[in-house]
Amino acid sequence: MLLSICISAQIDVGGIVKRKAEQKATQKIEQGVDKVFDETEEGAKEAAKGDKKSKGKKKGDTAGEEGATETTSEEGGAAASSTEKKSLKTYGKFDFVQGEKIIVEDNFNHVAVGDFPVEWNTNSGGEIVTVDGVEGKWLKISKEGVFMPDYITDLPENFTIQLDVIVNEDFSFYTQALDFTFLQTNNRQKLNDFARFSHPALAVRVGAHPVGAGGGAGSAGIASWDANGDELVNNSVTTAQFQAKTSPHIRVSIWRQKQRIRVYFNEEKVLDVPRAFDAAAKYNAMSIGFGGAHHDQDQYLLSNIRLAVGAPDTRSKLITEGKLVTRGILFDTGSDKIKAESYGTLKDIATVLQENADLKVKIIGHTDSDGEDAVNLELSKRRAAAVKETLSKEFAIDTGRMETDGKGESTPSDKNDTSAGKANNRRVEFVKL
């Protein structure tokens, strides 16, 4: 089953071809992510989907909607990708906790199919596409180049960034990895300085590649450089989470805490480097680099980008301040079903409740303003109840210690006229009783 990429509802431009033969067992070529760092080598939510588009229909907000869960083949069959609906137990080792305030929520829904988003810059080219059987719009990267979201202008000492990545299932081992570089720059226009086979000083680069030798597991890579351009860190690891044939769609989650960086592919923590960032540097940009495709059909698709800043301090906010607000508990669209990637946030809250046996809380759900007021109010109450049930069933928190309520869209914490503002309004509050 292969991925079909569409630039309209009728036209398939995905380019389905047979997978090339597996590389000979004797080949010892380094995996693609290693190439990310080989300097000797050649050179949100604007879609309201169904129940949220207009007043008068039954609708709910799209809290935490991160896009596609399956891909479809040219023949019409469907196979679940690695980000299909999973239980919380699947994410039992997932300790990612999103930053406090969302400042970017980008799913390209405001960009016309076939265009390159005007909020981005590039020295190459890309286009917004749709994917057969997959929700949302995606930035297609298939040509060598650098791609920079201009709306990211500050990366403080505590931030999280998440995005979805899809590749075609017949992806070549010889096609280059995709890089995410966090850097300090005084000239954002010098894109060639951020290219895949070069790097600026004061940069941290994370790489991802979906195919190992013989078509095996993919890999994740890490490299960083100090103010003199000297390399501090360079390594790569294999991961079955990103494998073109079996797991072509992943959720990438990156968490910076001062010098430390953690990188997750789906529920797996693939990298955890304690001193990757320079503690004194002011990182202010992110670039995405691609070194080029071995086959024309090979491409990376990106969407559902979320940047949040601030260090979550669950214990202090609940115990000392008496109130915790989180945007890290995510739900299916218009539903009270909690997404599996909420596990880290729920576990963080549960730990505080477990360690403070006398602590009681009221759980309050909130939505953005999309949809009918009454529907949003009812949805927010159901979501609060779902959080209570999950804390009880998964983490053994006594239900008698938790009350629930919902406010719908009545008490926004941000404006409802941007994707980031709406994402901030979709939240769950815990108030100490």
Coordinates of C-alpha atoms in Angstrom, one line a residue:
M1 CA 0.0 0.0 0.0
L2 CA 1.5 3.3 -1.1
L3 CA 0.8 6.9 -0.3
S4 CA -1.1 9.0 -2.9
I5 CA -0.5 12.8 -2.9
C6 CA -3.1 15.0 -4.5
I7 CA -3.1 18.6 -5.6
S8 CA -6.8 18.5 -6.2
A9 CA -9.6 16.1 -5.4
Q10 CA -9.2 14.6 -8.8
I11 CA -5.5 14.5 -9.6
D12 CA -3.0 12.1 -8.1
V13 CA 0.6 13.3 -8.4
G14 CA 2.1 11.0 -5.8
G15 CA 4.1 9.0 -8.3
I16 CA 3.6 5.3 -7.2
V17 CA 6.4 3.1 -8.3
K18 CA 7.7 -0.3 -7.3
R19 CA 10.1 -0.3 -4.3
K20 CA 13.7 -0.7 -5.5
A21 CA 15.4 -4.0 -4.6
E22 CA 16.9 -4.2 -1.2
Q23 CA 20.5 -3.2 -0.9
K24 CA 23.0 -6.1 -0.9
A25 CA 23.8 -7.4 2.5
T26 CA 27.5 -6.5 2.0
Q27 CA 26.8 -2.8 1.8
K28 CA 28.0 -0.9 4.8
I29 CA 26.9 2.5 3.8
E30 CA 26.0 4.8 6.7
Q31 CA 22.3 5.5 7.2
G32 CA 20.8 8.7 5.9
V33 CA 20.7 10.6 9.2
D34 CA 24.5 10.2 9.5
K35 CA 24.7 12.1 6.2
V36 CA 23.0 15.0 7.9
F37 CA 26.2 15.7 9.7
D38 CA 28.8 14.4 7.1
E39 CA 30.6 17.6 6.2
T40 CA 32.6 15.9 3.6
E41 CA 29.6 15.0 1.5
E42 CA 28.6 16.8 -1.6
G43 CA 27.6 20.1 -1.1
A44 CA -4.1 26.4 14.7
K45 CA -6.4 24.7 13.0
E46 CA -8.3 26.9 10.7
A47 CA -10.1 23.8 9.2
A48 CA -13.2 23.3 11.3
K49 CA -14.0 19.9 9.8
G50 CA -17.6 18.8 9.7
D51 CA -19.0 19.7 13.1
K52 CA -17.3 23.1 13.4
K53 CA -17.7 25.1 10.2
S54 CA -20.9 27.2 10.8
K55 CA -23.5 27.9 13.3
G56 CA -26.6 25.9 13.1
K57 CA -24.8 22.5 12.8
K58 CA -23.8 20.3 15.6
K59 CA -20.2 21.2 16.2
G60 CA -17.3 21.1 18.7
D61 CA -13.9 22.6 18.7
T62 CA -10.8 20.8 17.4
A63 CA -8.8 20.7 20.6
G64 CA -5.5 19.0 19.9
E65 CA -6.4 17.9 16.4
E66 CA -3.1 16.9 14.9
G67 CA -4.2 15.6 11.5
A68 CA -4.1 12.4 9.6
T69 CA -4.4 8.9 11.0
E70 CA -4.2 6.8 7.9
T71 CA -3.1 6.7 4.3
T72 CA -4.7 5.2 1.3
S73 CA -3.3 3.4 -1.6
E74 CA -3.9 4.0 -5.3
E75 CA -5.9 0.8 -5.3
G76 CA -8.3 2.2 -2.6
G77 CA -7.1 0.0 0.3
A78 CA -6.3 1.6 3.6
A79 CA -3.7 0.8 6.2
A80 CA -3.2 2.6 9.5
S81 CA -0.1 4.6 9.9
S82 CA 2.0 4.8 13.0
T83 CA -0.1 7.7 14.3
E84 CA -3.5 5.9 14.2
K85 CA -5.6 6.0 17.3
K86 CA -3.7 4.4 20.1
S87 CA -4.5 3.8 23.7
L88 CA -2.9 5.7 26.5
K89 CA -1.1 2.6 27.6
T90 CA 0.7 2.5 24.3
Y91 CA 2.4 5.8 25.3
G92 CA 3.3 4.4 28.8
K93 CA 6.9 5.7 28.5
F94 CA 6.0 9.0 26.9
D95 CA 7.1 11.7 29.2
F96 CA 6.8 14.7 26.8
V97 CA 5.1 17.7 28.4
Q98 CA 4.1 20.6 26.1
G99 CA 5.2 24.1 26.9
E100 CA 2.8 26.4 28.7
K101 CA 1.7 28.9 26.0
I102 CA 1.2 28.1 22.4
I103 CA 2.7 30.8 20.1
V104 CA 2.5 28.9 16.7
E105 CA -0.2 26.6 15.4
D106 CA 0.2 26.1 11.6
N107 CA -1.7 23.5 9.6
F108 CA -1.6 25.4 6.3
N109 CA -5.4 25.5 6.0
H110 CA -5.2 29.1 4.9
V111 CA -2.9 28.3 2.0
A112 CA -4.2 27.4 -1.4
V113 CA -3.3 24.0 -2.8
G114 CA -0.3 24.4 -5.1
D115 CA 1.1 27.5 -3.4
F116 CA 4.1 27.9 -1.1
P117 CA 3.1 29.5 2.3
V118 CA 4.0 33.2 2.3
E119 CA 4.9 33.0 6.0
W120 CA 7.9 30.8 5.0
N121 CA 11.1 31.4 3.1
T122 CA 13.1 29.0 0.9
N123 CA 16.0 28.9 -1.5
S124 CA 14.3 26.0 -3.3
G125 CA 10.6 25.3 -3.7
G126 CA 7.7 23.5 -2.2
E127 CA 3.9 23.4 -2.4
I128 CA 0.9 22.7 -0.4
V129 CA -0.8 19.4 -1.2
T130 CA -3.6 17.2 0.0
V131 CA -3.1 13.5 0.7
D132 CA -5.5 10.9 -0.5
G133 CA -7.4 9.6 2.6
V134 CA -5.5 11.8 5.0
E135 CA -6.9 14.9 6.7
G136 CA -5.6 18.4 6.2
K137 CA -3.1 20.2 4.0
W138 CA 0.6 19.4 3.9
L139 CA 3.8 21.2 2.8
K140 CA 5.5 18.9 0.3
I141 CA 9.3 19.0 0.3
S142 CA 10.9 17.1 -2.6
K143 CA 13.7 19.3 -3.8
E144 CA 17.0 20.1 -2.2
G145 CA 16.9 23.2 -0.2
V146 CA 16.3 25.1 3.0
F147 CA 12.8 26.0 4.3
M148 CA 12.3 28.5 7.1
P149 CA 9.1 29.4 8.9
D150 CA 9.6 33.2 9.3
Y151 CA 7.0 33.3 12.2
I152 CA 9.5 31.6 14.5
T153 CA 11.6 34.5 15.8
D154 CA 12.4 33.4 19.4
L155 CA 13.3 30.0 20.8
P156 CA 13.7 30.6 24.6
E157 CA 15.5 28.3 27.0
N158 CA 12.3 26.3 27.5
F159 CA 10.2 25.4 24.4
T160 CA 8.5 22.5 22.7
I161 CA 7.8 22.0 19.0
Q162 CA 5.7 19.3 17.4
L163 CA 4.8 18.4 13.9
D164 CA 3.6 15.6 11.7
V165 CA 5.8 14.1 9.0
I166 CA 4.7 11.7 6.2
V167 CA 6.9 10.0 3.6
N168 CA 6.0 7.7 0.6
E169 CA 6.2 4.0 1.4
D170 CA 8.7 3.3 -1.4
F171 CA 11.1 5.9 0.0
S172 CA 14.8 5.3 -1.0
F173 CA 17.6 4.5 1.4
Y174 CA 19.7 6.9 -0.7
T175 CA 17.4 9.9 -0.4
Q176 CA 18.7 12.4 2.1
A177 CA 17.4 12.8 5.6
L178 CA 15.2 15.7 6.8
D179 CA 16.8 18.1 9.2
F180 CA 15.4 20.5 11.8
T181 CA 18.0 23.1 12.8
F182 CA 17.6 25.5 15.8
L183 CA 20.0 28.4 15.4
Q184 CA 21.1 31.9 16.3
T185 CA 21.2 34.2 13.3
N186 CA 21.4 37.9 12.6
N187 CA 20.5 37.5 8.9
R188 CA 17.5 35.2 8.2
Q189 CA 17.9 35.8 4.5
K190 CA 21.3 33.9 4.2
L191 CA 19.5 30.6 3.7
N192 CA 22.5 28.9 2.1
D193 CA 24.3 29.2 5.4
F194 CA 21.7 26.8 6.9
A195 CA 21.8 24.2 4.1
R196 CA 22.0 20.5 4.8
F197 CA 25.7 20.1 4.2
S198 CA 26.7 23.3 6.0
H199 CA 25.8 24.8 9.3
P200 CA 25.9 28.1 11.2
A201 CA 27.7 28.5 14.5
L202 CA 25.5 28.1 17.5
A203 CA 23.1 25.6 16.0
V204 CA 21.5 22.3 17.1
R205 CA 20.3 20.0 14.3
V206 CA 18.0 17.0 14.5
G207 CA 17.7 14.6 11.6
A208 CA 15.1 12.0 10.6
H209 CA 15.3 9.3 7.9
P210 CA 12.7 6.5 7.3
V211 CA 14.8 3.8 5.7
G212 CA 17.8 1.8 6.9
A213 CA 20.1 -0.5 5.0
G214 CA 18.1 -3.3 3.4
G215 CA 14.9 -1.3 3.9
G216 CA 15.0 -1.7 7.7
A217 CA 14.3 0.7 10.6
G218 CA 14.7 4.4 10.1
S219 CA 16.9 6.6 12.2
A220 CA 17.2 9.9 14.2
G221 CA 20.3 12.0 14.4
I222 CA 21.7 14.9 16.5
A223 CA 24.5 17.4 16.0
S224 CA 25.3 20.7 17.6
W225 CA 28.0 23.4 17.2
D226 CA 29.3 26.1 19.5
A227 CA 29.9 29.8 18.8
N228 CA 33.2 29.0 17.0
G229 CA 31.5 26.5 14.8
D230 CA 33.2 23.6 16.5
E231 CA 31.2 20.4 16.8
L232 CA 29.9 19.5 20.2
V233 CA 27.6 16.5 19.6
N234 CA 27.2 14.1 16.7
N235 CA 25.3 10.8 16.8
S236 CA 22.6 8.8 15.2
V237 CA 20.3 6.0 16.4
T238 CA 17.9 3.6 14.8
T239 CA 14.2 3.6 15.4
A240 CA 11.3 1.4 14.2
Q241 CA 8.9 4.4 14.8
F242 CA 9.9 6.0 11.5
Q243 CA 10.0 3.3 8.8
A244 CA 8.7 4.1 5.4
K245 CA 7.1 0.7 4.6
T246 CA 5.4 0.2 8.0
S247 CA 5.3 3.6 9.8
P248 CA 5.4 6.3 7.1
H249 CA 3.6 8.9 9.3
I250 CA 5.1 10.1 12.6
R251 CA 4.5 12.8 15.2
V252 CA 7.8 14.5 16.0
S253 CA 8.0 16.1 19.4
I254 CA 11.1 18.1 20.4
W255 CA 11.6 19.5 23.9
R256 CA 14.3 22.0 24.9
Q257 CA 15.0 22.6 28.6
K258 CA 17.9 25.0 28.8
Q259 CA 20.9 23.0 27.4
R260 CA 19.0 19.7 27.2
I261 CA 17.1 18.4 24.2
R262 CA 14.7 15.5 24.1
V263 CA 13.4 14.2 20.7
Y264 CA 10.4 11.8 20.4
F265 CA 9.2 9.9 17.3
N266 CA 5.6 9.0 18.2
E267 CA 5.8 7.6 21.8
E268 CA 9.5 6.7 21.7
K269 CA 12.1 9.0 23.1
V270 CA 14.8 8.6 20.4
L271 CA 17.3 11.2 21.7
D272 CA 18.0 12.8 25.1
V273 CA 21.1 14.9 25.1
P274 CA 21.8 16.9 28.3
R275 CA 24.2 19.6 26.8
A276 CA 23.2 20.2 23.2
F277 CA 22.3 23.9 23.4
D278 CA 24.6 26.7 24.4
A279 CA 23.2 28.1 27.7
A280 CA 24.2 31.7 26.8
A281 CA 23.1 31.8 23.2
K282 CA 19.8 33.4 22.0
Y283 CA 18.4 30.9 19.5
N284 CA 15.9 32.8 17.3
A285 CA 15.1 30.7 14.2
M286 CA 14.4 27.2 12.9
S287 CA 15.2 26.0 9.5
I288 CA 14.3 22.7 7.8
G289 CA 16.9 21.3 5.4
F290 CA 16.7 18.6 2.7
G291 CA 19.7 17.4 0.7
G292 CA 17.7 16.0 -2.2
A293 CA 15.9 12.9 -3.4
H294 CA 17.4 9.8 -5.0
H295 CA 14.1 9.1 -6.8
D296 CA 11.6 11.7 -8.1
Q297 CA 8.7 10.3 -6.1
D298 CA 10.5 10.6 -2.7
Q299 CA 9.2 13.4 -0.6
Y300 CA 8.6 14.6 3.0
L301 CA 5.2 16.1 3.9
L302 CA 4.9 18.4 6.9
S303 CA 1.9 19.7 8.8
N304 CA 0.3 20.4 12.2
I305 CA 3.2 22.5 13.5
R306 CA 2.8 23.6 17.1
L307 CA 5.4 25.7 19.0
A308 CA 4.8 26.3 22.7
V309 CA 7.1 28.2 25.2
G310 CA 7.6 28.2 28.9
A311 CA 8.6 25.5 31.4
P312 CA 5.6 23.6 32.8
D313 CA 5.8 23.6 36.6
T314 CA 2.9 21.4 37.6
R315 CA 3.8 21.0 41.2
S316 CA 4.3 24.7 41.9
K317 CA 1.2 25.8 40.1
L318 CA -1.1 23.2 41.7
I319 CA 0.3 23.3 45.2
T320 CA 1.5 26.9 45.6
E321 CA -0.6 28.9 43.1
G322 CA -3.6 26.6 43.4
K323 CA -4.3 26.5 39.6
L324 CA -2.8 24.7 36.7
V325 CA -3.7 25.4 33.0
T326 CA -2.6 22.9 30.4
R327 CA -3.0 22.8 26.6
G328 CA -1.2 19.4 26.6
I329 CA -4.3 17.3 27.0
L330 CA -5.6 16.7 23.5
F331 CA -8.8 15.3 22.2
D332 CA -10.2 14.0 18.9
T333 CA -12.1 16.5 16.9
G334 CA -15.5 17.3 18.5
S335 CA -15.0 14.5 20.9
D336 CA -14.1 13.7 24.5
K337 CA -11.7 10.9 23.4
I338 CA -8.3 11.8 24.8
K339 CA -5.4 11.4 22.4
A340 CA -2.6 9.0 23.4
E341 CA 0.1 11.7 23.1
S342 CA -1.5 13.4 26.1
Y343 CA 0.0 10.7 28.3
G344 CA 3.1 12.7 29.4
T345 CA 0.9 15.7 30.6
L346 CA -1.6 13.4 32.4
K347 CA 1.2 11.5 34.1
D348 CA 2.8 14.7 35.3
I349 CA -0.4 15.9 36.9
A350 CA -1.1 12.4 38.3
T351 CA 2.3 12.4 40.0
V352 CA 1.5 15.6 41.9
L353 CA -1.8 14.2 43.0
Q354 CA -0.2 10.9 44.0
E355 CA 2.4 12.6 46.1
N356 CA -0.1 14.9 47.8
A357 CA -2.8 12.6 49.0
D358 CA -4.8 15.5 50.6
L359 CA -5.0 17.5 47.4
K360 CA -8.4 17.8 45.8
V361 CA -9.0 19.5 42.4
K362 CA -11.8 20.7 40.1
I363 CA -11.2 19.9 36.5
I364 CA -12.6 22.5 34.1
G365 CA -12.8 22.1 30.3
H366 CA -12.7 25.0 27.9
T367 CA -13.1 25.3 24.1
D368 CA -12.5 27.9 21.4
S369 CA -15.4 29.9 19.9
D370 CA -16.0 27.8 16.8
G371 CA -19.4 26.1 16.9
E372 CA -22.6 26.6 18.8
D373 CA -22.2 27.9 22.4
A374 CA -24.4 25.1 23.8
V375 CA -22.6 22.4 22.0
N376 CA -19.2 23.7 23.1
L377 CA -20.4 23.9 26.7
E378 CA -21.6 20.3 26.7
L379 CA -18.4 19.2 25.0
S380 CA -16.2 21.0 27.6
K381 CA -18.0 19.2 30.4
R382 CA -17.6 15.8 28.8
R383 CA -13.9 16.4 28.2
A384 CA -13.4 17.4 31.9
A385 CA -15.2 14.2 32.9
A386 CA -13.0 12.2 30.5
V387 CA -9.9 13.6 32.2
K388 CA -11.2 12.6 35.6
E389 CA -12.0 9.1 34.4
T390 CA -8.6 8.7 32.9
L391 CA -6.7 9.9 36.0
S392 CA -8.8 7.4 38.0
K393 CA -8.4 4.4 35.7
E394 CA -4.9 4.9 34.4
F395 CA -3.2 6.4 37.5
A396 CA -5.4 5.2 40.4
I397 CA -6.4 8.7 41.5
D398 CA -9.5 8.5 43.8
T399 CA -12.5 9.9 42.0
G400 CA -13.6 11.5 45.3
R401 CA -10.7 13.9 45.0
M402 CA -11.8 15.3 41.7
E403 CA -14.8 17.4 40.6
T404 CA -15.5 18.4 37.1
D405 CA -17.1 21.3 35.2
G406 CA -17.0 22.9 31.7
K407 CA -17.1 26.5 30.6
G408 CA -17.3 26.0 26.8
E409 CA -16.2 29.1 25.0
S410 CA -17.4 31.6 27.7
T411 CA -14.0 32.4 29.3
P412 CA -11.3 32.6 26.6
S413 CA -7.7 33.0 27.6
D414 CA -6.6 34.4 24.2
K415 CA -8.2 35.9 21.1
N416 CA -10.2 33.6 18.9
D417 CA -9.1 35.1 15.6
T418 CA -5.8 33.1 15.0
S419 CA -5.0 29.5 15.1
A420 CA -2.6 29.9 18.0
G421 CA -5.2 31.9 19.9
K422 CA -7.8 29.2 19.4
A423 CA -5.3 26.6 20.5
N424 CA -4.6 28.5 23.7
N425 CA -8.4 28.7 24.4
R426 CA -8.7 24.9 24.0
R427 CA -7.4 24.0 27.5
V428 CA -8.1 22.1 30.7
E429 CA -7.7 23.8 34.1
F430 CA -7.1 22.1 37.4
V431 CA -8.1 24.3 40.4
K432 CA -7.1 23.4 43.9
L433 CA -10.1 22.9 46.2

